[in-house]
Amino acid sequence: MSLPASDLTKQPDNRTTMDLGAVLPKTAEVRDDHLFIGGVDMVELAREQGTALYVFDEADLTSRMEAYRDSFRKRFENSDIIYASKAFLNKEVVRLAQAQGMCLDVSGGGELACAQSVGFPMERVFVHGNNKTPQELEEAITAGVGRIVVDSRIELARVSEIAGRHGVVQDIYMRITPGVEADTHEYIRTGCEDSKFGFTMLEDFAFTCVGTALNTPNVRLAGLHCHIGSQIFALHSFREAAAVMVEFMARIRDEYGYVVEGLDLGGGLGVAYLAEHNPSSIDEFAEVTTQAVRELCAEHDLPLPHLSVEPGRSLVANAGVTLYTVGILKTLPGIRKYVAVDGGMSDNIRTALYHADYEPTIANKAGQPRTEIVTLCGKHCESGDAVVVDMPLQHADLGDIVCVFGTGAYNMTMSSNYNGQPRPAVVFVKDGKARVTTRRETYADLYQRDL
Ligand code: LLP
């Protein structure tokens, strides 16, 4: 794996930090050339806590949770927001989600264990995954989770068997593949026909399996689910998915005489990674989805379902940043300028994996224009190890603190210990105070499982 060739014609944009718009966490500001988030000086925080460091703007995070809840509730009273914990998970974010009255999407036993460890109400948990193991299903059912989102016919039988053995009736949602091609990177597109997720609608398979579910003991079909992909800018894709799902619900009513009460339209709202990105707002997303469901239900003479959505990225991506210290500088004439930081693909695999874009700034030069084009490479033994490729940055000196914006989603949860790199701490900042919510990994942590 190597980096794409540098575009040598690319010009610095001369933007300063505060010109980066929707990429910034909401409380970002610049004082005396230093970047502050949550009233905390990122340069001082980096010196105190060490780098690489994940930092979350707590006010930003809670305001997005509130925006989701309120935007949906005011348009659609019978609705819930399910936080997709795969985007970013530690105990504190689960506590925040609970305090905001959210439900929680867990995609396996490990995420469920985190929710249990802080006493998150199990009836508000949705369990996802295309291959939950029998053990994970057993754990979920005995924990008393509210919903298992069943992904296949084989799993339906497993859930029935386990629930029966424990003498309970398990509420399930069935995940349907609506055949909608969302407008996003193919690796994170999930709703199209060729997908390992869900019941395909091809050859009427999903419809037949709904019939099977309705006749399966110890499960109750409480709803249908779909998830068409992630980082989606075009809201019409959600409307298309809603149309397929509501029509499917109408057919279930007509042919099986069963009114499905819940509809979960998944996550996927896109966010700004670059200053020029202009994603739809949470409010616009709520408007499109609730209006679509309302109109489509009226069209099919269906009662309004209990509506839910499962955002991950759009709750946490822009609330989070990563801080690094500049350790090495190398200029390769006619090729590119490397600024090496003390992290990389171990704390942010998205650049290597998806060629993801991020906006960087130097936290101790935050008021200055970004006058150079650089590649922020990591410290790992891999040529393709970079956090930011060919982006504008202020002139970097050794010891500078680099802040990379928009790293709150799918960075920490996709991190690794490659090259024996201990994972960064997670710090929440708010009202001038910083609190560590996940401590930095130690060398001892790395090898404590070894015998
Ligand atoms: N619900 C289900 C069933 C999902 O699979 C996902 C994400 C979500 C909700 C949340 O989607 P969001 O609102 O975050 O788009 N690792 C990739 C993203 C993978 C998304 C997986 N599923 C990335 O770093 O871009």
CSV table of C-alpha atoms and ligand atoms in Angstrom, one decimal:
chain,number,residue,atom,x,y,z
A,1,MET,CA,0.0,0.0,0.0
A,2,SER,CA,1.4,3.4,-0.9
A,3,LEU,CA,0.2,6.9,-1.1
A,4,PRO,CA,-1.4,8.3,-4.3
A,5,ALA,CA,1.1,10.5,-6.2
A,6,SER,CA,1.1,14.1,-4.9
A,7,ASP,CA,-0.7,16.7,-7.0
A,8,LEU,CA,2.1,19.2,-7.3
A,9,THR,CA,-0.2,21.8,-8.8
A,10,LYS,CA,-2.3,22.0,-5.6
A,11,GLN,CA,-2.1,25.4,-4.0
A,12,PRO,CA,-2.4,26.2,-0.3
A,13,ASP,CA,-5.7,27.8,0.6
A,14,ASN,CA,-4.4,30.4,3.1
A,15,ARG,CA,-7.4,29.6,5.3
A,16,THR,CA,-6.9,30.1,9.0
A,17,THR,CA,-8.5,27.7,11.5
A,18,MET,CA,-11.7,29.6,11.9
A,19,ASP,CA,-12.3,29.5,8.1
A,20,LEU,CA,-12.9,25.8,8.2
A,21,GLY,CA,-16.6,26.1,8.8
A,22,ALA,CA,-18.7,23.0,9.5
A,23,VAL,CA,-15.6,20.9,10.0
A,24,LEU,CA,-14.9,22.5,13.4
A,25,PRO,CA,-16.4,21.4,16.7
A,26,LYS,CA,-19.0,24.0,17.8
A,27,THR,CA,-17.0,25.6,20.6
A,28,ALA,CA,-13.7,25.9,18.6
A,29,GLU,CA,-12.1,29.4,18.9
A,30,VAL,CA,-8.7,30.9,18.5
A,31,ARG,CA,-7.1,32.9,21.3
A,32,ASP,CA,-3.6,34.3,20.9
A,33,ASP,CA,-2.9,32.0,18.0
A,34,HIS,CA,-3.9,28.9,20.1
A,35,LEU,CA,-6.8,26.6,19.3
A,36,PHE,CA,-9.3,26.3,22.1
A,37,ILE,CA,-12.1,23.7,22.2
A,38,GLY,CA,-14.6,23.7,25.1
A,39,GLY,CA,-12.7,26.6,26.5
A,40,VAL,CA,-9.5,24.4,26.8
A,41,ASP,CA,-6.2,25.3,25.2
A,42,MET,CA,-5.4,22.4,22.9
A,43,VAL,CA,-1.7,23.1,23.1
A,44,GLU,CA,-1.6,22.9,26.9
A,45,LEU,CA,-3.9,19.8,26.8
A,46,ALA,CA,-1.5,18.1,24.4
A,47,ARG,CA,1.4,18.9,26.7
A,48,GLU,CA,-0.5,17.6,29.8
A,49,GLN,CA,-2.0,14.5,28.4
A,50,GLY,CA,0.5,13.6,25.7
A,51,THR,CA,-0.2,12.9,22.1
A,52,ALA,CA,-1.7,11.3,20.0
A,53,LEU,CA,-4.9,12.3,21.8
A,54,TYR,CA,-8.6,12.1,21.0
A,55,VAL,CA,-10.5,15.1,22.2
A,56,PHE,CA,-14.3,15.5,22.2
A,57,ASP,CA,-16.2,18.8,22.5
A,58,GLU,CA,-18.9,17.6,24.9
A,59,ALA,CA,-21.2,20.6,24.3
A,60,ASP,CA,-21.1,19.9,20.6
A,61,LEU,CA,-21.9,16.2,21.2
A,62,THR,CA,-24.8,16.8,23.4
A,63,SER,CA,-26.2,19.6,21.2
A,64,ARG,CA,-26.3,17.2,18.3
A,65,MET,CA,-28.0,14.5,20.4
A,66,GLU,CA,-30.6,17.1,21.4
A,67,ALA,CA,-30.9,18.3,17.8
A,68,TYR,CA,-31.7,14.8,16.6
A,69,ARG,CA,-34.2,14.1,19.4
A,70,ASP,CA,-36.0,17.4,19.1
A,71,SER,CA,-36.0,17.6,15.2
A,72,PHE,CA,-37.7,14.2,15.1
A,73,ARG,CA,-40.0,14.5,18.1
A,74,LYS,CA,-41.4,17.8,17.0
A,75,ARG,CA,-42.3,16.3,13.6
A,76,PHE,CA,-43.0,12.8,14.6
A,77,GLU,CA,-44.0,12.2,18.2
A,78,ASN,CA,-43.7,8.5,18.1
A,79,SER,CA,-40.0,8.4,17.3
A,80,ASP,CA,-36.6,7.4,18.8
A,81,ILE,CA,-33.0,8.1,18.0
A,82,ILE,CA,-30.7,5.1,18.3
A,83,TYR,CA,-27.1,6.0,18.7
A,84,ALA,CA,-24.9,3.8,16.5
A,85,SER,CA,-22.2,3.1,19.0
A,86,LYS,CA,-19.8,1.6,16.4
A,87,ALA,CA,-19.0,5.2,15.4
A,88,PHE,CA,-17.4,6.0,18.8
A,89,LEU,CA,-17.8,4.1,22.0
A,90,ASN,CA,-16.7,4.5,25.5
A,91,LYS,CA,-18.6,4.4,28.8
A,92,GLU,CA,-19.0,8.1,28.9
A,93,VAL,CA,-20.7,8.5,25.5
A,94,VAL,CA,-23.1,5.8,26.6
A,95,ARG,CA,-23.9,7.7,29.7
A,96,LEU,CA,-24.5,10.9,27.6
A,97,ALA,CA,-26.8,9.0,25.2
A,98,GLN,CA,-28.7,7.7,28.2
A,99,ALA,CA,-29.1,11.1,29.7
A,100,GLN,CA,-30.4,12.3,26.4
A,101,GLY,CA,-33.0,9.6,26.3
A,102,MET,CA,-31.5,7.9,23.3
A,103,CYS,CA,-31.6,4.2,22.3
A,104,LEU,CA,-28.4,2.4,21.6
A,105,ASP,CA,-27.3,0.3,18.6
A,106,VAL,CA,-24.8,-2.3,19.5
A,107,SER,CA,-23.3,-4.5,16.9
A,108,GLY,CA,-22.1,-7.4,19.0
A,109,GLY,CA,-21.4,-8.7,22.4
A,110,GLY,CA,-18.5,-6.3,23.1
A,111,GLU,CA,-20.5,-3.2,22.5
A,112,LEU,CA,-23.4,-4.7,24.5
A,113,ALA,CA,-21.0,-5.3,27.4
A,114,CYS,CA,-20.0,-1.6,27.5
A,115,ALA,CA,-23.7,-0.6,27.7
A,116,GLN,CA,-24.3,-3.1,30.4
A,117,SER,CA,-21.3,-1.9,32.4
A,118,VAL,CA,-22.8,1.5,32.9
A,119,GLY,CA,-26.4,0.3,33.5
A,120,PHE,CA,-27.8,1.5,30.1
A,121,PRO,CA,-31.5,0.4,30.0
A,122,MET,CA,-31.5,-2.9,28.1
A,123,GLU,CA,-35.0,-2.4,26.8
A,124,ARG,CA,-33.5,0.6,24.8
A,125,VAL,CA,-30.8,-1.5,23.1
A,126,PHE,CA,-31.0,-2.7,19.4
A,127,VAL,CA,-28.6,-5.5,18.6
A,128,HIS,CA,-27.2,-5.5,15.1
A,129,GLY,CA,-24.8,-7.6,13.0
A,130,ASN,CA,-24.9,-10.0,10.0
A,131,ASN,CA,-23.3,-12.8,11.9
A,132,LYS,CA,-24.1,-12.5,15.6
A,133,THR,CA,-22.7,-15.6,17.1
A,134,PRO,CA,-25.0,-18.0,19.0
A,135,GLN,CA,-23.2,-16.9,22.2
A,136,GLU,CA,-23.8,-13.2,21.4
A,137,LEU,CA,-27.5,-13.9,20.8
A,138,GLU,CA,-27.7,-15.8,24.1
A,139,GLU,CA,-26.0,-12.8,25.9
A,140,ALA,CA,-28.4,-10.3,24.3
A,141,ILE,CA,-31.5,-12.3,25.1
A,142,THR,CA,-30.6,-13.1,28.7
A,143,ALA,CA,-29.6,-9.4,29.2
A,144,GLY,CA,-33.2,-8.5,28.1
A,145,VAL,CA,-32.4,-6.3,25.1
A,146,GLY,CA,-35.3,-4.5,23.6
A,147,ARG,CA,-34.8,-5.5,20.0
A,148,ILE,CA,-32.7,-7.9,18.0
A,149,VAL,CA,-32.4,-6.8,14.4
A,150,VAL,CA,-32.5,-10.2,12.7
A,151,ASP,CA,-30.4,-10.3,9.6
A,152,SER,CA,-31.0,-13.8,8.1
A,153,ARG,CA,-33.3,-16.8,8.2
A,154,ILE,CA,-30.7,-18.8,10.0
A,155,GLU,CA,-30.5,-16.2,12.7
A,156,LEU,CA,-34.3,-16.1,13.0
A,157,ALA,CA,-34.3,-19.8,13.9
A,158,ARG,CA,-31.5,-19.3,16.4
A,159,VAL,CA,-33.2,-16.4,18.1
A,160,SER,CA,-36.4,-18.5,18.4
A,161,GLU,CA,-34.6,-21.4,19.8
A,162,ILE,CA,-32.6,-19.4,22.4
A,163,ALA,CA,-35.7,-17.3,23.4
A,164,GLY,CA,-37.7,-20.5,23.8
A,165,ARG,CA,-35.1,-22.1,26.0
A,166,HIS,CA,-35.2,-19.1,28.3
A,167,GLY,CA,-39.0,-19.0,28.3
A,168,VAL,CA,-39.2,-15.5,26.7
A,169,VAL,CA,-40.7,-13.9,23.6
A,170,GLN,CA,-38.0,-11.8,22.0
A,171,ASP,CA,-39.0,-8.6,20.1
A,172,ILE,CA,-37.3,-8.5,16.7
A,173,TYR,CA,-36.9,-6.2,13.8
A,174,MET,CA,-36.1,-7.7,10.4
A,175,ARG,CA,-33.3,-6.0,8.4
A,176,ILE,CA,-34.4,-5.6,4.8
A,177,THR,CA,-32.1,-4.8,1.9
A,178,PRO,CA,-34.2,-2.2,0.0
A,179,GLY,CA,-32.1,-2.3,-3.2
A,180,VAL,CA,-31.3,1.5,-3.0
A,181,GLU,CA,-27.9,2.6,-4.2
A,182,ALA,CA,-26.9,5.3,-1.9
A,183,ASP,CA,-24.6,8.0,-3.2
A,184,THR,CA,-21.4,7.2,-1.2
A,185,HIS,CA,-18.1,5.3,-1.2
A,186,GLU,CA,-18.7,1.7,-2.3
A,187,TYR,CA,-17.1,0.2,0.8
A,188,ILE,CA,-19.7,1.7,3.1
A,189,ARG,CA,-22.7,1.3,0.8
A,190,THR,CA,-24.9,-1.4,2.3
A,191,GLY,CA,-28.4,-1.1,1.0
A,192,CYS,CA,-27.8,-2.1,-2.6
A,193,GLU,CA,-28.7,-5.6,-3.9
A,194,ASP,CA,-25.3,-7.2,-3.5
A,195,SER,CA,-24.9,-6.9,0.2
A,196,LYS,CA,-24.0,-9.3,3.0
A,197,PHE,CA,-26.5,-7.5,5.2
A,198,GLY,CA,-30.2,-8.2,5.7
A,199,PHE,CA,-32.9,-10.1,3.8
A,200,THR,CA,-32.8,-9.5,0.1
A,201,MET,CA,-36.0,-8.5,-1.7
A,202,LEU,CA,-34.9,-10.5,-4.7
A,203,GLU,CA,-37.2,-13.4,-5.6
A,204,ASP,CA,-39.5,-12.2,-2.8
A,205,PHE,CA,-37.2,-13.8,-0.2
A,206,ALA,CA,-37.7,-11.0,2.4
A,207,PHE,CA,-41.4,-11.2,2.0
A,208,THR,CA,-41.5,-15.0,2.4
A,209,CYS,CA,-39.3,-14.7,5.5
A,210,VAL,CA,-41.6,-12.2,7.1
A,211,GLY,CA,-44.3,-14.9,6.7
A,212,THR,CA,-41.9,-17.3,8.4
A,213,ALA,CA,-41.2,-14.9,11.2
A,214,LEU,CA,-44.9,-14.4,11.9
A,215,ASN,CA,-45.2,-18.1,12.4
A,216,THR,CA,-42.0,-18.6,14.4
A,217,PRO,CA,-42.5,-19.2,18.1
A,218,ASN,CA,-40.9,-17.1,20.8
A,219,VAL,CA,-40.3,-14.1,18.5
A,220,ARG,CA,-42.5,-11.1,17.9
A,221,LEU,CA,-42.0,-9.1,14.7
A,222,ALA,CA,-41.9,-5.6,16.1
A,223,GLY,CA,-40.5,-3.7,13.2
A,224,LEU,CA,-38.5,-3.5,10.0
A,225,HIS,CA,-35.1,-2.0,9.5
A,226,CYS,CA,-33.0,-0.8,6.7
A,227,HIS,CA,-29.6,0.9,6.4
A,228,ILE,CA,-28.6,2.1,3.0
A,229,GLY,CA,-25.0,3.2,3.8
A,230,SER,CA,-23.0,5.9,5.4
A,231,GLN,CA,-21.7,9.4,4.7
A,232,ILE,CA,-24.7,10.1,2.4
A,233,PHE,CA,-25.2,13.7,1.2
A,234,ALA,CA,-28.1,13.1,-1.1
A,235,LEU,CA,-31.2,13.0,1.1
A,236,HIS,CA,-33.4,11.6,-1.7
A,237,SER,CA,-31.7,8.2,-1.1
A,238,PHE,CA,-33.4,8.1,2.3
A,239,ARG,CA,-36.8,8.9,0.7
A,240,GLU,CA,-36.3,6.1,-1.8
A,241,ALA,CA,-35.5,3.7,1.0
A,242,ALA,CA,-38.6,4.8,3.0
A,243,ALA,CA,-40.7,4.3,-0.1
A,244,VAL,CA,-39.6,0.7,-0.5
A,245,MET,CA,-40.0,0.0,3.2
A,246,VAL,CA,-43.5,1.5,3.6
A,247,GLU,CA,-44.7,-0.2,0.4
A,248,PHE,CA,-43.4,-3.5,1.9
A,249,MET,CA,-45.2,-2.8,5.2
A,250,ALA,CA,-48.4,-2.3,3.2
A,251,ARG,CA,-48.0,-5.6,1.4
A,252,ILE,CA,-47.4,-7.3,4.7
A,253,ARG,CA,-50.7,-5.9,6.0
A,254,ASP,CA,-52.5,-6.8,2.8
A,255,GLU,CA,-51.2,-10.3,2.4
A,256,TYR,CA,-50.5,-11.4,5.9
A,257,GLY,CA,-53.0,-9.3,7.7
A,258,TYR,CA,-50.2,-8.0,10.1
A,259,VAL,CA,-49.5,-4.3,10.8
A,260,VAL,CA,-45.8,-3.9,11.5
A,261,GLU,CA,-45.5,-1.3,14.2
A,262,GLY,CA,-41.9,-0.1,13.9
A,263,LEU,CA,-39.8,1.3,11.1
A,264,ASP,CA,-36.0,2.0,11.6
A,265,LEU,CA,-34.5,3.8,8.6
A,266,GLY,CA,-30.9,3.3,9.8
A,267,GLY,CA,-28.1,5.9,9.9
A,268,GLY,CA,-26.0,7.4,7.2
A,269,LEU,CA,-26.3,11.2,7.2
A,270,GLY,CA,-23.1,12.7,5.8
A,271,VAL,CA,-20.8,15.2,7.6
A,272,ALA,CA,-18.3,17.8,6.6
A,273,TYR,CA,-14.7,16.5,6.4
A,274,LEU,CA,-13.5,19.4,4.2
A,275,ALA,CA,-14.2,23.1,4.6
A,276,GLU,CA,-16.1,23.1,1.2
A,277,HIS,CA,-18.4,20.2,2.2
A,278,ASN,CA,-21.9,21.2,2.8
A,279,PRO,CA,-23.9,18.3,4.2
A,280,SER,CA,-27.6,18.4,5.0
A,281,SER,CA,-28.4,19.4,8.5
A,282,ILE,CA,-30.0,17.1,11.1
A,283,ASP,CA,-33.2,19.1,10.8
A,284,GLU,CA,-33.3,18.7,7.0
A,285,PHE,CA,-32.7,14.9,7.4
A,286,ALA,CA,-35.5,14.8,9.9
A,287,GLU,CA,-37.8,16.8,7.6
A,288,VAL,CA,-37.2,14.5,4.6
A,289,THR,CA,-37.5,11.2,6.4
A,290,THR,CA,-40.5,12.1,8.6
A,291,GLN,CA,-42.3,13.7,5.7
A,292,ALA,CA,-41.6,10.7,3.4
A,293,VAL,CA,-43.0,8.3,6.0
A,294,ARG,CA,-46.0,10.4,6.7
A,295,GLU,CA,-46.9,10.8,3.0
A,296,LEU,CA,-46.2,7.2,2.1
A,297,CYS,CA,-48.3,5.9,5.0
A,298,ALA,CA,-51.2,8.1,3.9
A,299,GLU,CA,-50.8,6.8,0.4
A,300,HIS,CA,-51.0,3.2,1.5
A,301,ASP,CA,-53.6,3.9,4.2
A,302,LEU,CA,-51.2,2.6,6.9
A,303,PRO,CA,-51.1,3.8,10.5
A,304,LEU,CA,-48.0,5.8,11.3
A,305,PRO,CA,-45.3,3.5,12.6
A,306,HIS,CA,-42.9,4.0,15.5
A,307,LEU,CA,-40.1,5.7,13.6
A,308,SER,CA,-36.4,5.5,14.4
A,309,VAL,CA,-33.1,6.4,12.9
A,310,GLU,CA,-29.6,5.3,13.9
A,311,PRO,CA,-27.1,8.0,13.4
A,312,GLY,CA,-23.5,7.5,14.3
A,313,ARG,CA,-21.1,9.7,12.3
A,314,SER,CA,-23.4,12.8,12.2
A,315,LEU,CA,-23.5,12.8,16.0
A,316,VAL,CA,-19.8,12.4,16.7
A,317,ALA,CA,-17.5,13.0,13.7
A,318,ASN,CA,-17.2,16.8,14.0
A,319,ALA,CA,-17.3,16.8,17.8
A,320,GLY,CA,-14.0,15.0,17.8
A,321,VAL,CA,-10.5,16.0,16.9
A,322,THR,CA,-7.1,14.3,17.2
A,323,LEU,CA,-4.0,16.1,18.5
A,324,TYR,CA,-0.5,15.0,17.5
A,325,THR,CA,3.0,16.3,18.0
A,326,VAL,CA,5.2,17.0,14.9
A,327,GLY,CA,8.3,14.8,15.3
A,328,ILE,CA,10.1,14.7,11.9
A,329,LEU,CA,10.0,16.9,8.7
A,330,LYS,CA,11.2,15.7,5.3
A,331,THR,CA,10.9,17.6,2.0
A,332,LEU,CA,11.3,15.4,-1.1
A,333,PRO,CA,12.0,17.9,-3.9
A,334,GLY,CA,9.4,17.6,-6.7
A,335,ILE,CA,7.6,14.9,-4.8
A,336,ARG,CA,6.0,16.1,-1.5
A,337,LYS,CA,6.6,17.5,2.0
A,338,TYR,CA,6.2,15.0,4.8
A,339,VAL,CA,5.2,16.1,8.3
A,340,ALA,CA,5.5,13.1,10.6
A,341,VAL,CA,3.2,12.8,13.6
A,342,ASP,CA,3.2,10.5,16.6
A,343,GLY,CA,0.2,8.4,15.5
A,344,GLY,CA,-1.2,7.5,12.2
A,345,MET,CA,-3.0,4.4,10.8
A,346,SER,CA,-3.2,3.0,14.3
A,347,ASP,CA,-5.5,5.8,15.5
A,348,ASN,CA,-7.0,6.8,12.1
A,349,ILE,CA,-7.2,4.0,9.6
A,350,ARG,CA,-9.8,5.8,7.4
A,351,THR,CA,-7.2,7.7,5.3
A,352,ALA,CA,-5.4,4.5,4.3
A,353,LEU,CA,-8.6,2.5,4.0
A,354,TYR,CA,-10.9,4.9,2.2
A,355,HIS,CA,-8.6,7.8,1.1
A,356,ALA,CA,-10.6,9.8,3.6
A,357,ASP,CA,-10.1,13.6,3.7
A,358,TYR,CA,-9.5,15.6,6.8
A,359,GLU,CA,-8.7,19.3,7.5
A,360,PRO,CA,-5.6,19.9,9.7
A,361,THR,CA,-4.3,23.0,11.5
A,362,ILE,CA,-1.4,23.7,13.8
A,363,ALA,CA,-3.0,24.3,17.2
A,364,ASN,CA,-0.2,26.7,18.3
A,365,LYS,CA,-0.4,28.6,15.0
A,366,ALA,CA,-4.2,28.5,14.7
A,367,GLY,CA,-4.7,32.1,13.7
A,368,GLN,CA,-2.2,32.0,10.9
A,369,PRO,CA,-2.9,31.1,7.3
A,370,ARG,CA,-2.1,27.7,5.9
A,371,THR,CA,0.6,28.5,3.4
A,372,GLU,CA,2.0,25.1,2.5
A,373,ILE,CA,0.7,21.8,1.1
A,374,VAL,CA,1.9,18.8,3.2
A,375,THR,CA,1.2,15.2,3.9
A,376,LEU,CA,0.8,14.3,7.5
A,377,CYS,CA,2.3,10.9,7.7
A,378,GLY,CA,2.2,8.6,10.7
A,379,LYS,CA,4.9,6.6,12.5
A,380,HIS,CA,4.0,3.2,11.3
A,381,CYS,CA,6.0,0.8,9.1
A,382,GLU,CA,3.8,1.2,6.1
A,383,SER,CA,4.2,3.6,3.1
A,384,GLY,CA,0.5,4.2,2.9
A,385,ASP,CA,0.4,5.3,6.6
A,386,ALA,CA,-0.9,8.9,6.5
A,387,VAL,CA,-3.6,10.8,8.3
A,388,VAL,CA,-3.9,13.7,5.8
A,389,VAL,CA,-2.7,13.6,2.2
A,390,ASP,CA,-1.7,16.8,0.4
A,391,MET,CA,-3.6,19.4,2.4
A,392,PRO,CA,-2.9,23.0,3.3
A,393,LEU,CA,-1.1,23.6,6.7
A,394,GLN,CA,0.8,26.4,8.3
A,395,HIS,CA,4.6,26.0,8.1
A,396,ALA,CA,5.4,23.2,10.5
A,397,ASP,CA,8.2,23.2,13.0
A,398,LEU,CA,9.4,20.3,15.2
A,399,GLY,CA,7.3,20.1,18.4
A,400,ASP,CA,4.2,21.8,16.9
A,401,ILE,CA,0.8,20.4,17.9
A,402,VAL,CA,-1.2,19.4,14.9
A,403,CYS,CA,-5.0,19.2,15.3
A,404,VAL,CA,-6.9,17.1,12.7
A,405,PHE,CA,-10.6,17.9,12.6
A,406,GLY,CA,-13.6,15.6,12.1
A,407,THR,CA,-12.0,12.5,13.6
A,408,GLY,CA,-14.7,11.8,16.1
A,409,ALA,CA,-16.3,8.9,14.1
A,410,TYR,CA,-14.8,5.6,13.2
A,411,ASN,CA,-11.3,6.6,14.4
A,412,MET,CA,-11.1,5.4,18.0
A,413,THR,CA,-13.4,2.4,17.3
A,414,MET,CA,-11.3,1.3,14.3
A,415,SER,CA,-8.0,1.9,16.0
A,416,SER,CA,-5.3,-0.8,16.4
A,417,ASN,CA,-2.0,-1.5,18.2
A,418,TYR,CA,0.0,-1.8,15.0
A,419,ASN,CA,3.7,-1.5,15.7
A,420,GLY,CA,2.9,-1.9,19.4
A,421,GLN,CA,1.3,1.6,19.5
A,422,PRO,CA,-0.7,2.1,22.7
A,423,ARG,CA,-4.1,3.6,21.9
A,424,PRO,CA,-4.6,7.3,22.7
A,425,ALA,CA,-6.6,8.5,25.6
A,426,VAL,CA,-10.0,10.1,25.1
A,427,VAL,CA,-10.6,13.5,26.7
A,428,PHE,CA,-13.9,15.3,26.9
A,429,VAL,CA,-13.6,19.1,27.1
A,430,LYS,CA,-16.3,21.5,28.3
A,431,ASP,CA,-16.5,24.9,30.0
A,432,GLY,CA,-12.8,25.2,30.3
A,433,LYS,CA,-12.3,21.8,31.9
A,434,ALA,CA,-10.8,18.6,30.5
A,435,ARG,CA,-11.6,15.2,31.8
A,436,VAL,CA,-10.1,11.9,30.7
A,437,THR,CA,-12.9,9.5,29.9
A,438,THR,CA,-10.7,6.7,28.5
A,439,ARG,CA,-7.1,6.6,29.8
A,440,ARG,CA,-4.2,6.1,27.4
A,441,GLU,CA,-3.2,2.5,26.9
A,442,THR,CA,0.1,1.5,28.5
A,443,TYR,CA,2.7,-1.0,27.3
A,444,ALA,CA,1.5,-3.3,30.1
A,445,ASP,CA,-2.0,-3.2,28.6
A,446,LEU,CA,-0.7,-4.3,25.3
A,447,TYR,CA,0.7,-7.6,26.5
A,448,GLN,CA,-1.4,-8.4,29.5
A,449,ARG,CA,-3.4,-11.1,27.6
A,450,ASP,CA,-0.2,-12.9,26.7
A,451,LEU,CA,0.5,-16.1,28.6
B,1,LLP,N1,-27.0,1.5,11.6
B,1,LLP,C1,-26.3,0.4,11.0
B,1,LLP,C2,-27.0,-0.9,10.9
B,1,LLP,C3,-25.0,0.6,10.6
B,1,LLP,O1,-24.4,-0.4,10.0
B,1,LLP,C4,-24.4,1.8,10.7
B,1,LLP,C5,-23.0,2.0,10.2
B,1,LLP,C6,-25.1,2.9,11.3
B,1,LLP,C7,-26.4,2.7,11.7
B,1,LLP,C8,-24.5,4.3,11.5
B,1,LLP,O2,-24.2,4.9,10.3
B,1,LLP,P1,-23.7,6.4,10.3
B,1,LLP,O3,-24.8,7.3,10.7
B,1,LLP,O4,-22.5,6.4,11.1
B,1,LLP,O5,-23.3,6.6,8.9
B,1,LLP,N2,-16.2,2.6,8.9
B,1,LLP,C9,-16.9,3.4,8.0
B,1,LLP,C10,-18.3,3.5,8.3
B,1,LLP,C11,-19.1,2.2,8.4
B,1,LLP,C12,-20.5,2.4,8.8
B,1,LLP,C13,-21.0,1.1,9.3
B,1,LLP,N3,-22.4,1.1,9.6
B,1,LLP,C14,-16.2,4.7,7.9
B,1,LLP,O6,-15.3,4.9,8.6
B,1,LLP,O7,-16.6,5.6,7.1
